[in-house]
Coordinates of C-alpha atoms in Angstrom, one line a residue:
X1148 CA -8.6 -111.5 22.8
X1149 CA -12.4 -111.5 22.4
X1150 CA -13.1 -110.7 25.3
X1151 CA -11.3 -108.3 25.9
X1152 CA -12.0 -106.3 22.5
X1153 CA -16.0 -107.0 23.7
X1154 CA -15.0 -105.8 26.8
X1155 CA -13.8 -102.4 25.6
X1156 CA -16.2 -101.4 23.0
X1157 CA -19.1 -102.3 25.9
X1158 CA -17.1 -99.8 28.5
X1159 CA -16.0 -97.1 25.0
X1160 CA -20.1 -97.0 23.7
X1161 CA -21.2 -94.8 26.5
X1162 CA -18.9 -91.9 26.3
X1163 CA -19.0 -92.1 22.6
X1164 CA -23.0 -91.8 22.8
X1165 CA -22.9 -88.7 25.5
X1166 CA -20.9 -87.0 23.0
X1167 CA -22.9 -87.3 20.4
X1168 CA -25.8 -86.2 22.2
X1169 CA -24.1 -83.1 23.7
X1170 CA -23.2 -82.0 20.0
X1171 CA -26.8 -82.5 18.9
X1172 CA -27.9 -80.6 21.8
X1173 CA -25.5 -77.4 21.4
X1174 CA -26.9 -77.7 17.9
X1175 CA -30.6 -77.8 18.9
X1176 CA -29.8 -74.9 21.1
X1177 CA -27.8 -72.5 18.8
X1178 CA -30.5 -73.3 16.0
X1179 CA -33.2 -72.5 18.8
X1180 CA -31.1 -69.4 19.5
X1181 CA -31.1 -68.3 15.7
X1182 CA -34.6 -68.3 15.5
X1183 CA -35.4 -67.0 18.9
X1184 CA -33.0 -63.9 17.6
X1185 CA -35.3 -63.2 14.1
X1186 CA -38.5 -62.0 15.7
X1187 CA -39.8 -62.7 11.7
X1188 CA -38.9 -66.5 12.2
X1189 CA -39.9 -67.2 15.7
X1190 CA -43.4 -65.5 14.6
X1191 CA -43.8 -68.3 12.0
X1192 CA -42.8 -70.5 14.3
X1193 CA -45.6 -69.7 16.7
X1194 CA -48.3 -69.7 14.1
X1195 CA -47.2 -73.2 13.5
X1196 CA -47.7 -74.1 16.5
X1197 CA -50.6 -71.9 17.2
X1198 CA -52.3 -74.2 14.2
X1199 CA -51.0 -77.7 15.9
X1200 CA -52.7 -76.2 18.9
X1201 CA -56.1 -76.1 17.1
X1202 CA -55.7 -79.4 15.5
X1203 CA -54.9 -81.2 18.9
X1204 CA -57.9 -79.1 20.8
X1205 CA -60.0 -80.2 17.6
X1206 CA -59.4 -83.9 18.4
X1207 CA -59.3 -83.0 22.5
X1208 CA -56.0 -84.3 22.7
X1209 CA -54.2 -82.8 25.4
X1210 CA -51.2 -81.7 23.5
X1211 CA -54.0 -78.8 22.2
X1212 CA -53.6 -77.1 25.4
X1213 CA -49.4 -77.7 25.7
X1214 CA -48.7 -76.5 21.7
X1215 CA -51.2 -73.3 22.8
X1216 CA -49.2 -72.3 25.9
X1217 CA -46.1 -72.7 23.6
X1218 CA -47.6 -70.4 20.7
X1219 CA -48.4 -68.0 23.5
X1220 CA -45.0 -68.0 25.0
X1221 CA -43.2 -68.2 21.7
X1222 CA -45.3 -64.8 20.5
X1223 CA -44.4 -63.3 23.5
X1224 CA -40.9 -63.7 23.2
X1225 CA -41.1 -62.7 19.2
X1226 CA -43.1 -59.5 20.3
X1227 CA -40.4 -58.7 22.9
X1228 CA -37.5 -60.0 20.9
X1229 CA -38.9 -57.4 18.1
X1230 CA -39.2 -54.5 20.4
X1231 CA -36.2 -54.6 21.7
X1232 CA -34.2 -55.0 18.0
X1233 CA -36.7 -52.0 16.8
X1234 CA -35.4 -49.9 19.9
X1235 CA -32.0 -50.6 18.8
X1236 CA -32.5 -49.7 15.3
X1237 CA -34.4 -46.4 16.2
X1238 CA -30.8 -45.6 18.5
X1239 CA -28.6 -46.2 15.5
X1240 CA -30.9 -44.5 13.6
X1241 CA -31.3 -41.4 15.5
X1242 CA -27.3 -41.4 16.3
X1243 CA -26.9 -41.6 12.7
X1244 CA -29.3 -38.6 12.1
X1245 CA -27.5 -36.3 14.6
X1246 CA -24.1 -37.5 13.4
X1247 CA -25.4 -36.2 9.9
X1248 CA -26.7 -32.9 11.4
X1249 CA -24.0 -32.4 13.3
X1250 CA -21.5 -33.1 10.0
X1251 CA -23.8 -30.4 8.1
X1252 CA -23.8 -28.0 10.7
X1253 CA -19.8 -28.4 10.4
X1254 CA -19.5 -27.7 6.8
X1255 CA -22.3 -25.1 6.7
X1256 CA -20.4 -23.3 9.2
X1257 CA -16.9 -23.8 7.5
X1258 CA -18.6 -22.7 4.1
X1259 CA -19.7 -19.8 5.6
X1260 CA -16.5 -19.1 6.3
X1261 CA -15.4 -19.6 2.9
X1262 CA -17.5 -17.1 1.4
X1263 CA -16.6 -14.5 4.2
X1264 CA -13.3 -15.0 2.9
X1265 CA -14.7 -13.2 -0.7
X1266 CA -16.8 -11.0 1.5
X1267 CA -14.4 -9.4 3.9
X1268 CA -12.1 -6.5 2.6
X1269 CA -10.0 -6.4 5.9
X1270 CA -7.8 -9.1 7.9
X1271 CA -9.4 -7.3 11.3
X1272 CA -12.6 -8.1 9.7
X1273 CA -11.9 -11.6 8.9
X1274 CA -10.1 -13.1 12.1
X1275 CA -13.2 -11.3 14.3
X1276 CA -15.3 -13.2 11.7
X1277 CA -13.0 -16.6 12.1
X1278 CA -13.3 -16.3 15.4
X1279 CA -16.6 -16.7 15.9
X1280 CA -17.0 -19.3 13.1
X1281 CA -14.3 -21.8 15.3
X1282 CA -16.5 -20.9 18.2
X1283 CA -19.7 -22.1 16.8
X1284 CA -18.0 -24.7 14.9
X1285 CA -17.0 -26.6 18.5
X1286 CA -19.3 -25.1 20.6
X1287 CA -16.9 -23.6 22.7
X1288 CA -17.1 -20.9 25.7
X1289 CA -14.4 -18.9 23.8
X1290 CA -12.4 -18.4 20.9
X1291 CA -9.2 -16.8 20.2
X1292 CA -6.6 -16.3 17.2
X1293 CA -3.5 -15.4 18.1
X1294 CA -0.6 -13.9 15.6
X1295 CA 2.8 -13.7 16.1
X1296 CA 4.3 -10.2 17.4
X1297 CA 7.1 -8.3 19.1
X1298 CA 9.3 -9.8 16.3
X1299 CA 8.6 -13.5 17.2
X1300 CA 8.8 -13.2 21.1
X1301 CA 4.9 -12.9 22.0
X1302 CA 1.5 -14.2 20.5
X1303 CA -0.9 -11.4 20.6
X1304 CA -4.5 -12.1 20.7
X1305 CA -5.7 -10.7 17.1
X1306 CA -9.7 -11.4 17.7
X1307 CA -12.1 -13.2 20.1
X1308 CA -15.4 -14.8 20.3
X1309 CA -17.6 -15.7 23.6
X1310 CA -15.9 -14.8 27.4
X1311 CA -12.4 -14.0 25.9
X1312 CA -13.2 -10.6 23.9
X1313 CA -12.1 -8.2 26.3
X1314 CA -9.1 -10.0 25.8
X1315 CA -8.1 -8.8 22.5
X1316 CA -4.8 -7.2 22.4
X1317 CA -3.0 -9.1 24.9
X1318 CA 0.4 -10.4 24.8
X1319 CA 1.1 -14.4 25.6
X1320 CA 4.6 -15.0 25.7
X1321 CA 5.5 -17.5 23.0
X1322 CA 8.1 -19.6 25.6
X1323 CA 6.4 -21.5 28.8
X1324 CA 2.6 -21.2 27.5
X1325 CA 0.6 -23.5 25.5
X1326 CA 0.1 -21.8 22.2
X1327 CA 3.5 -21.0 22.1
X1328 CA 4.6 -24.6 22.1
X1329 CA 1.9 -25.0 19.1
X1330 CA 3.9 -22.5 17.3
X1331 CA 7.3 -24.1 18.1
X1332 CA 6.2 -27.6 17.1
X1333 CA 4.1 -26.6 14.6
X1334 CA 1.3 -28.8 15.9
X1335 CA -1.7 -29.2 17.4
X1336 CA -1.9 -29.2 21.2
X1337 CA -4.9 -30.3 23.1
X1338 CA -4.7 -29.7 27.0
X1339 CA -7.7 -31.3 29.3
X1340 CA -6.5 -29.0 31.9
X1341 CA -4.7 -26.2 31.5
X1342 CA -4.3 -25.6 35.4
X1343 CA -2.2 -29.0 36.0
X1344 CA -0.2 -28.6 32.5
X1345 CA 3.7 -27.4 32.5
X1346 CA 3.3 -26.2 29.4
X1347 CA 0.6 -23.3 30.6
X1348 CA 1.2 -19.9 31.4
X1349 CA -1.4 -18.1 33.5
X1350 CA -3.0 -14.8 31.3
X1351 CA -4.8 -12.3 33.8
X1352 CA -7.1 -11.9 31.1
X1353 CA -8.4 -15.2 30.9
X1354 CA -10.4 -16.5 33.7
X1355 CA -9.5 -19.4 35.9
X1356 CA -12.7 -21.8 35.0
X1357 CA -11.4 -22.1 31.2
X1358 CA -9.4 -25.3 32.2
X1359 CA -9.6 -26.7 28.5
X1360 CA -8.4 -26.1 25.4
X1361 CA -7.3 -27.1 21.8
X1362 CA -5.0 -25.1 19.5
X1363 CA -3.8 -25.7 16.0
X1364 CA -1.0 -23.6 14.3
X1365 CA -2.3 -20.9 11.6
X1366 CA 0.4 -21.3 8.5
X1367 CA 1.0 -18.6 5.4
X1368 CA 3.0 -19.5 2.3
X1369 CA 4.3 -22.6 4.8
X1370 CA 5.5 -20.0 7.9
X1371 CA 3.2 -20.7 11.4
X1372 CA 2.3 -16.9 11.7
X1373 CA -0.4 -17.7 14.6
X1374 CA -2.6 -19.8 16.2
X1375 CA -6.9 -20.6 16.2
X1376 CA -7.6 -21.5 19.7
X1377 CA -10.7 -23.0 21.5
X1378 CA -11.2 -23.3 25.0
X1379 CA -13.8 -25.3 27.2
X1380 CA -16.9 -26.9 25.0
X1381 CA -20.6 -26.2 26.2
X1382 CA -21.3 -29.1 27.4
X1383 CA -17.8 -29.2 29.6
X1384 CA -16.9 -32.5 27.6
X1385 CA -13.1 -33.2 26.8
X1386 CA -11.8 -32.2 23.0
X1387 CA -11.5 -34.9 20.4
X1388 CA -9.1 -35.8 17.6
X1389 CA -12.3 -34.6 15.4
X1390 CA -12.5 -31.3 17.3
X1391 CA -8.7 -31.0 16.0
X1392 CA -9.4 -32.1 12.4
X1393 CA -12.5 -29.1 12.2
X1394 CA -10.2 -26.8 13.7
X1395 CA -7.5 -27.7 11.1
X1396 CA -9.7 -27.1 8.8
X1397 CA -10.8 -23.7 9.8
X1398 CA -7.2 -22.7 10.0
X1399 CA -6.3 -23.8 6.4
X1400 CA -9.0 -21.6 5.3
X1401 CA -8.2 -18.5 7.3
X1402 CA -4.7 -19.0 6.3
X1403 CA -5.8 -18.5 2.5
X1404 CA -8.4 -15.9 3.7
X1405 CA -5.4 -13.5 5.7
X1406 CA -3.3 -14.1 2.5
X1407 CA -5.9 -12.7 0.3
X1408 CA -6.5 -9.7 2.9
X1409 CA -2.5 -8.4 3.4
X1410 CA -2.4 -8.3 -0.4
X1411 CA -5.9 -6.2 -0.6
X1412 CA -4.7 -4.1 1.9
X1413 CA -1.5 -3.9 0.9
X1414 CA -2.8 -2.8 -2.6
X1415 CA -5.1 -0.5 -0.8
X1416 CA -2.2 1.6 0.3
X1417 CA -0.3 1.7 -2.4
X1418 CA -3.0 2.9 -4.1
X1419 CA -3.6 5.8 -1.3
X1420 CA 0.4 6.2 -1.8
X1421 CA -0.1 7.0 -5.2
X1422 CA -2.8 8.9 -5.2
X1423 CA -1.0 11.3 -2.9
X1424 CA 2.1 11.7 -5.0
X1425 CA -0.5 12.4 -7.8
X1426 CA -2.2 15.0 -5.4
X1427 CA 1.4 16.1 -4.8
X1428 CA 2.5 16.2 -8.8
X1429 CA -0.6 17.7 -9.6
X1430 CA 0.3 20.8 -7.2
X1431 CA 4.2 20.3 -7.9
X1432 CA 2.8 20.7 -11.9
X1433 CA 0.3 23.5 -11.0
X1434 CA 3.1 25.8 -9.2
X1435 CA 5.7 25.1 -11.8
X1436 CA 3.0 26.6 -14.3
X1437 CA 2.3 29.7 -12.3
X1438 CA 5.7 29.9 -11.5
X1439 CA 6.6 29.9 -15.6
X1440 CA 3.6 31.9 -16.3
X1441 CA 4.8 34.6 -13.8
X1442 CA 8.4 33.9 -14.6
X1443 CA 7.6 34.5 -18.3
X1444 CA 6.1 37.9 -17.9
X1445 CA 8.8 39.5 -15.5
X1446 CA 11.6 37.8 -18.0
X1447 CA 9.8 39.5 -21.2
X1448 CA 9.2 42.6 -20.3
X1449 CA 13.0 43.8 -20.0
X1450 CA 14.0 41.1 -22.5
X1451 CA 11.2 43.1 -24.9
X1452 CA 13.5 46.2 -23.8
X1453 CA 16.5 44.9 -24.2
X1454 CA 15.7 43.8 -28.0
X1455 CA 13.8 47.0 -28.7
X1456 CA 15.7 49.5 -27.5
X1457 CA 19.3 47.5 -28.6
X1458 CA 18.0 47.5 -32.2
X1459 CA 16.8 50.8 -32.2
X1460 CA 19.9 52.0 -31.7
X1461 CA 21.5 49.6 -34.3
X1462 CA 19.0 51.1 -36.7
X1463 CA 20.6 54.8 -35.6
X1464 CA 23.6 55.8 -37.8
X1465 CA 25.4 58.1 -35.1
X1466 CA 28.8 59.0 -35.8
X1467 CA 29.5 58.9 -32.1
X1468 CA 29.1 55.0 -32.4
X1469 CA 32.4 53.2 -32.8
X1470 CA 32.2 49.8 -34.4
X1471 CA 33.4 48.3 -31.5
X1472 CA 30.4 49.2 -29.7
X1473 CA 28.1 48.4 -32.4
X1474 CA 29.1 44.7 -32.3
X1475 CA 28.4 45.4 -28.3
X1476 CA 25.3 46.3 -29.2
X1477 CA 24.7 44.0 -31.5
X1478 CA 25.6 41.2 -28.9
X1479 CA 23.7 42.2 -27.0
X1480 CA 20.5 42.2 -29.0
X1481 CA 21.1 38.8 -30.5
X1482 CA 21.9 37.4 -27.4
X1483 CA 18.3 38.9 -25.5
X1484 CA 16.9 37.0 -29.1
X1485 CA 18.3 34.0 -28.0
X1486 CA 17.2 34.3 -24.6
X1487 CA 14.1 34.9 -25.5
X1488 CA 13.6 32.0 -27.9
X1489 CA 14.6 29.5 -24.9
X1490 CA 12.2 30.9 -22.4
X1491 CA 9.3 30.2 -25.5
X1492 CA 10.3 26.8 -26.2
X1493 CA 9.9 26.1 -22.2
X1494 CA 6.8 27.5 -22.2
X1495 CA 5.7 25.9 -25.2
X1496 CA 6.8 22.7 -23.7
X1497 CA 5.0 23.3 -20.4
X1498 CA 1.9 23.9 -22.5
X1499 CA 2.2 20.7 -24.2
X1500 CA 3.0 18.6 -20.8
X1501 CA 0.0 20.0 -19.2
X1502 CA -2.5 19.2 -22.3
X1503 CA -3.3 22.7 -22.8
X1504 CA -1.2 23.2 -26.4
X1505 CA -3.8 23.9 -28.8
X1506 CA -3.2 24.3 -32.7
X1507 CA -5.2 27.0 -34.9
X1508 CA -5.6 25.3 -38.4
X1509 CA -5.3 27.8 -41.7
X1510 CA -5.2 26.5 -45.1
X1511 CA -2.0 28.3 -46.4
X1512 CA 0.5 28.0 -49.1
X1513 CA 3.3 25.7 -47.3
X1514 CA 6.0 27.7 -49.8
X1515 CA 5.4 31.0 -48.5
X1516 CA 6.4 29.3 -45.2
X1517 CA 9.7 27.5 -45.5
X1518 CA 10.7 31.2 -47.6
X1519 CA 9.7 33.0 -44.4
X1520 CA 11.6 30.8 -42.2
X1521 CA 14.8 30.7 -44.3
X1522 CA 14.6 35.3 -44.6
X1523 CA 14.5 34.7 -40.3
X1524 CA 17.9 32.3 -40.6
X1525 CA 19.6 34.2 -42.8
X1526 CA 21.8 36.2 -40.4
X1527 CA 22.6 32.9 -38.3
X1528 CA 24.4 31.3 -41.9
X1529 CA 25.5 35.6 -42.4
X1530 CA 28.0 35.0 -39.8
X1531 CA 29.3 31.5 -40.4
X1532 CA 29.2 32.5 -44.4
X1533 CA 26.7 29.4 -45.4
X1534 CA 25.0 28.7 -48.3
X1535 CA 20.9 27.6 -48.6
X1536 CA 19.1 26.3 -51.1
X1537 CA 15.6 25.6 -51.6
X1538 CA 13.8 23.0 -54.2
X1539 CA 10.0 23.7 -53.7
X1540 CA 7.1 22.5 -56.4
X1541 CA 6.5 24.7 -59.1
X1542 CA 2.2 24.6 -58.1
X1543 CA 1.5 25.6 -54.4
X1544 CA 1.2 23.7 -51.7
X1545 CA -1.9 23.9 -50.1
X1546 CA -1.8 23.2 -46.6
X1547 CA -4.4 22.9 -43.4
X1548 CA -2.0 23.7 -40.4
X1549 CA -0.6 25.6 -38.0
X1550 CA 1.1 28.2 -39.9
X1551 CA 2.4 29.8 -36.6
X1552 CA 3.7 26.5 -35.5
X1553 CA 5.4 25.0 -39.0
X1554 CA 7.1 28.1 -39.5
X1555 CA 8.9 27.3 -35.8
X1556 CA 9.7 23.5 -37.0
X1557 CA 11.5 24.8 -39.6
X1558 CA 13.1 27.9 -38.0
X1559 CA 14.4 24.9 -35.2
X1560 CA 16.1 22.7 -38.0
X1561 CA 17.6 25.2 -39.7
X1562 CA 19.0 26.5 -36.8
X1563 CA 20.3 23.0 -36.0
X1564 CA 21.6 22.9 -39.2
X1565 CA 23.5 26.2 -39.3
X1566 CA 25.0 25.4 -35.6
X1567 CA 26.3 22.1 -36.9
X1568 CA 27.7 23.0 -39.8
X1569 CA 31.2 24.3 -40.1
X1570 CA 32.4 28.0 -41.9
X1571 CA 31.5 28.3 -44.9
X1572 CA 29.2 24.9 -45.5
X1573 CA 26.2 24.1 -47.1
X1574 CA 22.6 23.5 -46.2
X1575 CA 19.5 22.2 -48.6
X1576 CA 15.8 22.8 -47.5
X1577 CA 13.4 20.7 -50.1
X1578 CA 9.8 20.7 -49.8
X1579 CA 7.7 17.9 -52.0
X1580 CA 3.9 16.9 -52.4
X1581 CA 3.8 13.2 -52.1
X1582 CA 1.2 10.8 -50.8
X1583 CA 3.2 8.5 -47.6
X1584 CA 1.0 6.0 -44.8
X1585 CA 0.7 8.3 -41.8
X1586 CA -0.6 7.0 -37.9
X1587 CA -4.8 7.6 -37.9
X1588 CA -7.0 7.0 -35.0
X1589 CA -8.9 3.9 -34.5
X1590 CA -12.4 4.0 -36.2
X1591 CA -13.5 3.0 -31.7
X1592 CA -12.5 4.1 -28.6
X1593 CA -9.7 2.4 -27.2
X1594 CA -8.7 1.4 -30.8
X1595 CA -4.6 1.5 -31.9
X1596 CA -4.0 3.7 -34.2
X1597 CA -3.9 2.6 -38.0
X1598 CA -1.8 3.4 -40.7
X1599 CA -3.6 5.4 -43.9
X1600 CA -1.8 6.3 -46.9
X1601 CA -2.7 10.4 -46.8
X1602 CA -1.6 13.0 -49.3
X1603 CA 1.5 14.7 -47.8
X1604 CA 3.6 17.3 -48.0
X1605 CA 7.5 16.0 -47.4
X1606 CA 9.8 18.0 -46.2
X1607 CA 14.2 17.6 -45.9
X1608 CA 16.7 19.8 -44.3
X1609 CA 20.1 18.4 -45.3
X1610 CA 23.3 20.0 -44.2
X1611 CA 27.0 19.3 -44.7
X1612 CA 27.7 19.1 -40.6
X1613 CA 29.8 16.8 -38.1
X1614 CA 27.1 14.4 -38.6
X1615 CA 25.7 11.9 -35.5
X1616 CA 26.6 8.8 -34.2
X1617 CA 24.3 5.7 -34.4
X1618 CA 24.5 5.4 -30.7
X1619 CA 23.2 8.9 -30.0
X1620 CA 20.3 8.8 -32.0
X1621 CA 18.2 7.8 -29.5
X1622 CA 18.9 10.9 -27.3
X1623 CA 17.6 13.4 -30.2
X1624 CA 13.7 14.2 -30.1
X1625 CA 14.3 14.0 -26.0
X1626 CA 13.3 17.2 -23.9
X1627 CA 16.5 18.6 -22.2
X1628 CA 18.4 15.7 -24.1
X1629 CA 21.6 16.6 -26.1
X1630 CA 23.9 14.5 -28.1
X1631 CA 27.1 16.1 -26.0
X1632 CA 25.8 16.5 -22.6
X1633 CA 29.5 17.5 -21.4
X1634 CA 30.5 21.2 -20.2
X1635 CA 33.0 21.5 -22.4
X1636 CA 30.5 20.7 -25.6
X1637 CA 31.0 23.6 -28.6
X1638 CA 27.6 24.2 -29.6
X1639 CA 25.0 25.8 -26.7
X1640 CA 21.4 24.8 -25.8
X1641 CA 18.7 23.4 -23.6
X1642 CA 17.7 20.4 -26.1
X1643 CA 14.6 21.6 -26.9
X1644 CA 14.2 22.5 -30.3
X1645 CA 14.1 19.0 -31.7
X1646 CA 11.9 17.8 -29.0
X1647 CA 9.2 20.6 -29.8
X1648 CA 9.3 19.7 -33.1
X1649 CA 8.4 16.4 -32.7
X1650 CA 5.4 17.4 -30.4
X1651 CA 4.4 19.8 -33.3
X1652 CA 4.6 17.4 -36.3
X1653 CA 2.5 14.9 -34.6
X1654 CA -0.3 17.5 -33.4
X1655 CA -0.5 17.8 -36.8
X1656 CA -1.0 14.0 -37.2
X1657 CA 2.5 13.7 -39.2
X1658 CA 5.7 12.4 -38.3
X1659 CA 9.1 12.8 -38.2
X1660 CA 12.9 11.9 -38.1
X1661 CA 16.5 11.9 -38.9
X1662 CA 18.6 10.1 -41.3
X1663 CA 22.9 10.8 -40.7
X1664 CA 26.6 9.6 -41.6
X1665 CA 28.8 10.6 -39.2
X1666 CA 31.5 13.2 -40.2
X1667 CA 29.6 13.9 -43.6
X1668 CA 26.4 15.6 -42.5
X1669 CA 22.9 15.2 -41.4
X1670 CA 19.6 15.3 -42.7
X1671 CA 16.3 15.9 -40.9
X1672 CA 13.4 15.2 -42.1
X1673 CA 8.9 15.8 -41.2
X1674 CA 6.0 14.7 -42.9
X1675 CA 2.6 17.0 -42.6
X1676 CA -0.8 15.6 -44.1
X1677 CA -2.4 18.4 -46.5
X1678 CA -5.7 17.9 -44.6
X1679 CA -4.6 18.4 -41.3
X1680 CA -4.7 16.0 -38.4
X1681 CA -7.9 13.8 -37.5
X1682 CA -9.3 14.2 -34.1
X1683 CA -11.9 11.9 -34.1
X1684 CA -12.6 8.3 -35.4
X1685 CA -14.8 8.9 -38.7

């Protein structure tokens, strides 16, 4: 048993020993390898040995000579070993540095394109611009941007850049060609040659040597309304997934560009549409004022007639005259009053419409008014046998109006009034000096008016009428507006007595209004400031 254990460590030491020594070896040579790969280390390496080399040639030793071959080979291989890792660096470094260039070129050229999009006023402007921004962006032969047409059937090229501009305004079907699948898909399609790919279909306008091409769908509001397309780069190398990324990119921003562009234009002609019906209402409004201006003098002169001539022979006692044809006559005359009174309430209307109602201020007696205009009534209540009374302040009423114009308020209300009121009913004018807030101009332009407590003059017309509904108080005040609109109404009129006195009282910086129980009478009532309106801010 000895033996035999002696036996087989003797024949086991060997192999153990070989191994060992191959492990320190690889070691040796990977440490060697290390060093040899840090030109810094290997450097220091052969200044050791460069000193060993001195020391041993100092003392003539012949190992002087060996350790100075090795410093010079080992120098040599750390002055190699660093030129050829300084090389390298200088690559990465200059790739790195055109990388970076090339990525600032990129967004330069995309925020360009950005502030076109705030520069441009027109979508043609903006896709030509686009265009020529995707083909400097990917250095490309030609560009194209395509938008959808002939109601979704065809692609039509919109704008150009590079060998594809006298291509602008042709058609691409959007079945069997390459852009149209883009569309359909709704993503990008890159093609390394068109020539070979199903997909393609062969435009006359585009030349034969454009073999490649990328294409990335142009969205609005989430709708694929086009296409940006590039075809063959410069440099005739194939497209990347980066080239698509840029191009994406491009398109986002055109998208929000040709948004921003339909709406200007489209706000561009509404506003030429408008400004033509103004041009057109502006005429419309200028012939209807010749036309009433004309209209007025041909319907005056016989109407002046009419009345003249009709009361001159009413003021004629002629036994001839039966009282049969006095009432004719009488008819008559009242009626040409009448007539005449509507076609100076339109006119008075078109005056105020068109800006040019003007108001001649007088400081009056306001009682010497509302007398006059209750004598000028008096044979409208004659006939229906009504009654008026009048409560006026005991001192005068000093007033800075329109004298003209007040006196035809009240002649309107208490014509209202007498129309309204049955036979035999009753009607109350009171006038009384009070002090009420009243609307003033701003004190600066642009300013709301304000509200200024003014010294007044109040005035009331109450009568003992049919009254008016809550619901049709709204329609009073309202040209051509009448509280029974129907044909088969009682009382006549065009609706715009009330209406002119409204536009009256507040050229005169009052105001006025109505206060009524149906079935028991109304009562209408203005308010005039004793200094007259204010024009201007003081």
């Amino acid at each position: 048993m000895a033996l035999s254990s002696a036996t087989s460590s003797a024949a086991t030491s060997p192999v153990g020993s070989n191994s060992r020594t191959e492990a320190g070896t690889r070691r040796v040579a990977n440490t060697l390898l290390q060093w040899i790969d840090h030109p810094s280390r290997l450097t220091l390496f052969a200044m050791l040995i460069g000193w060993g080399a001195m020391y041993f040639a100092y003392r003539d030793h012949w190992l002087g000579l060996v350790l100075a071959l090795a410093c010079t080979v080992a120098g040599f291989v750390a002055n190699e070993r660093g030129r050829t890792k300084a090389q390298g660096r200088s690559s990465n470094l200059r790739a790195a540095i055109d990388a970076a260039a090339a990525r600032n070129r990129e967004l330069d050229l995309l925020r360009g394109l950005g502030a076109t999009l705030l520069r441009v006023r027109s979508s043609g402007e903006l896709l030509e611009e686009a265009a020529s921004r995707a083909n400097s962006l990917l250095s490309c032969q030609s560009s194209v941007i395509l938008l959808m047409a002939e109601e979704g059937r065809f692609l039509r090229i919109a704008a150009a850049a590079g060998r594809l501009r006298p291509a602008v305004g042709s058609l691409v079907p959007v079945e069997r060609s390459l852009v149209g699948w883009s569309v359909g898909a709704d993503q990008p399609v890159v093609s390394q040659d068109m020539a070979k790919d199903p997909r393609n279909f062969r435009v006359q306008a585009i030349p034969s040597d454009l073999t490649r091409m990328v294409s990335v769908p142009l969205r609005s509001s989430g709708v694929v309304i086009g296409v940006v397309t590039c075809l063959n780069r410069a440099e005739d190398t194939a497209f990347s997934d980066h080239d698509v990324a840029l191009l994406t990119a491009l398109a986002e921003q055109v998208a929000v560009g040709l948004d921003r562009a339909f709406m200007i234009e489209e706000t561009r002609r509404s506003e030429q549409a408008l400004a033509d019906k103004n041009r057109e209402l502006v005429r419309a409004t200028k012939l209807k004022d010749e036309f009433l201006a004309n209209m007025s003098h041909e319907f005056r002169t016989p109407l002046n007639a009419i009345i003249g001539f009709s009361e001159l022979v009413l003021a004629t006692k002629s036994e001839w005259m039966e009282e049969e044809q006095r009432d004719f006559i009488s008819s008559i005359a009242r009626n040409g009053r009448h007539l005449l009174v509507l076609i100076n309430n339109i006119l008075d209307l078109s005056k105020i419409e068109a800006g040019r109602m003007t108001v001649n201020l007088t400081r009056a007696d306001f009682r010497e008014s509302l007398r006059a205009a209750v004598t000028d009534t008096a044979s409208i209540r004659l006939g229906k046998r009504q009654t008026c009374t009048i409560e006026e302040a005991d001192q005068p009423i000093d007033l800075l109006a329109d004298h003209v114009r007040v006196r035809q308020i009240l002649i309107n209300l208490l014509s209202n009034a007498s129309k309204f009121t049955p036979d035999a009913g009753s009607i109350h004018v009171s006038a009384v000096r009070t002090s009420v807030p009243l609307p003033v101009p701003g004190s600066r332009s642009g300013e709301s008016p304000r509200l200024v407590a003014r010294d007044a003059v109040w005035i009331s017309v109450r009568d003992t009428g049919t009254g008016i509904k809550q619901e049709d108080m709204e329609k009073l005040f309202k040209a051509f507006s009448q509280v029974d609109s129907s044909s088969s109404r009682q009382q006549q009129g065009t609706g715009l007595g009330l209406a002119l006195c409204k536009e009256f009282v507040e050229m005169h910086g009052g105001t006025i209004g109505v206060e009524s129980v149906y079935g028991e009478g109304s009562t209408f009532w203005f308010v005039l400031p004793l200094e007259g309106p204010i024009r201007h801010p003081q």
